XYZ file of C-alpha atoms in Angstrom:
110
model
C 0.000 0.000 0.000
C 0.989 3.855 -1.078
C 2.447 5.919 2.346
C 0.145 8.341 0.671
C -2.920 5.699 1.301
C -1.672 4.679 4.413
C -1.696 8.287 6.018
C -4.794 9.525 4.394
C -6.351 6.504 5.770
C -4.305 7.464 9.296
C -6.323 11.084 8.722
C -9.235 9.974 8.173
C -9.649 7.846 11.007
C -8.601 10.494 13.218
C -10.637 12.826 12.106
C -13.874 10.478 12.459
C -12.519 9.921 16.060
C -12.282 13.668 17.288
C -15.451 14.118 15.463
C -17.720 11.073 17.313
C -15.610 12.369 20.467
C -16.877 15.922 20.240
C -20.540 15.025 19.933
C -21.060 13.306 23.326
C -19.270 16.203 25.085
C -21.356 18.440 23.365
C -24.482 16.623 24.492
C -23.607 16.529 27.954
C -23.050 20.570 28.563
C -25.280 21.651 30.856
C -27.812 24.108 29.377
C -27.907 27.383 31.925
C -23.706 27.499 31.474
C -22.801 29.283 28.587
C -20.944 27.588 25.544
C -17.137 28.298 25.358
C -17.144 30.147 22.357
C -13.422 28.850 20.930
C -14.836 25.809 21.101
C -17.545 26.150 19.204
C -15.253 27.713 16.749
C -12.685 24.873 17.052
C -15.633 22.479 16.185
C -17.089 24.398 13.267
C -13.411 24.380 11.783
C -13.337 20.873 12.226
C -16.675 20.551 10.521
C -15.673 22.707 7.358
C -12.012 20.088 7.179
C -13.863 16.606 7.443
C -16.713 18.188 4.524
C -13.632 19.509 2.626
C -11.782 15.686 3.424
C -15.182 13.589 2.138
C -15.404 16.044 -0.825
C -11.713 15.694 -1.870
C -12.243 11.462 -1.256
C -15.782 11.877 -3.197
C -13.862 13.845 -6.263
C -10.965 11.228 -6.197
C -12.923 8.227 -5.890
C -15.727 9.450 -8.457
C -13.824 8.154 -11.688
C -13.083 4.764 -10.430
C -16.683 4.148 -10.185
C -17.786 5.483 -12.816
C -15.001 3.009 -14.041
C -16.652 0.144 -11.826
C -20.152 1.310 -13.111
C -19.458 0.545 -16.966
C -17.629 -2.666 -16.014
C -20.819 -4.089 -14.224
C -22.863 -3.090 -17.069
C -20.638 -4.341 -19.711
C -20.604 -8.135 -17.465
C -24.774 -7.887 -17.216
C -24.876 -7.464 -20.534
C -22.349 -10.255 -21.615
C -24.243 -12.279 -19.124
C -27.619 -11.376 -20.359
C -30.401 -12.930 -18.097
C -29.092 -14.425 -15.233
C -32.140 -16.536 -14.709
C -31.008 -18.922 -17.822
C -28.453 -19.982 -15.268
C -28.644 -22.242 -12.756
C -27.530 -22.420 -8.705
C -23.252 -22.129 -8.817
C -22.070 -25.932 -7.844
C -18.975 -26.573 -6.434
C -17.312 -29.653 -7.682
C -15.109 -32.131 -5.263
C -12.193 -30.476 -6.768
C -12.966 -27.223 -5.871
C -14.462 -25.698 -9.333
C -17.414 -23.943 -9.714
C -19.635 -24.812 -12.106
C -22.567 -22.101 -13.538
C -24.982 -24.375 -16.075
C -27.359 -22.915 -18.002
C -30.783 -24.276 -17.693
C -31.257 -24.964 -21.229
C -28.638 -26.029 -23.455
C -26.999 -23.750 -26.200
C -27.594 -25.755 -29.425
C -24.870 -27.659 -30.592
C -23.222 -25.668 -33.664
C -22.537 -23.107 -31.386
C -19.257 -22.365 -30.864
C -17.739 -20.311 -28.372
């Protein structure tokens, strides 16, 4: 794996920690003291990162499935109607067999 993958993964995991940390002490303020307004700021800075974070992931990722997208299409349609086929078997040596439930006819070549 990339050290770029590895630390953006590191990032990210920190960032969803301070974030699900944050909430419960947020919830548990009591309501007549007032907030501490830096950290209110602090927390709306960290909000605008992790949105800026998902929509820098959601931009990179975006083309590989789009990618993924025509691939599955392109197998459906090679595939064409998956109910022709029957149950997957697995064989005693370990292969898996897909049968169609009728036959293709026998000058067919593939």
């Amino acid at each position: 794996m990339p050290i770029r993958n590895r630390f953006g993964a590191a990032a990210l995991a920190a960032c969803l920690a301070l974030a699900l940390a944050a909430t419960p002490l947020a919830a548990q303020e009591a309501p007549d003291r007032p907030a501490n307004p830096d950290l209110a700021e602090g927390a709306e800075m960290l909000s605008q990162g992790l949105k800026k974070l998902f929509r820098g992931l959601m931009d990179e990722l975006e083309p590989a499935g789009e990618a993924a997208e025509a691939g599955w299409n392109d197998l459906i349609d090679w595939l064409g109607d998956l109910s022709a086929y029957e149950a997957p078997e697995r064989l005693p040596n370990g292969d898996i067999v897909i049968r169609r439930k009728e036959p293709l006819d026998t000058g067919t070549d593939l």
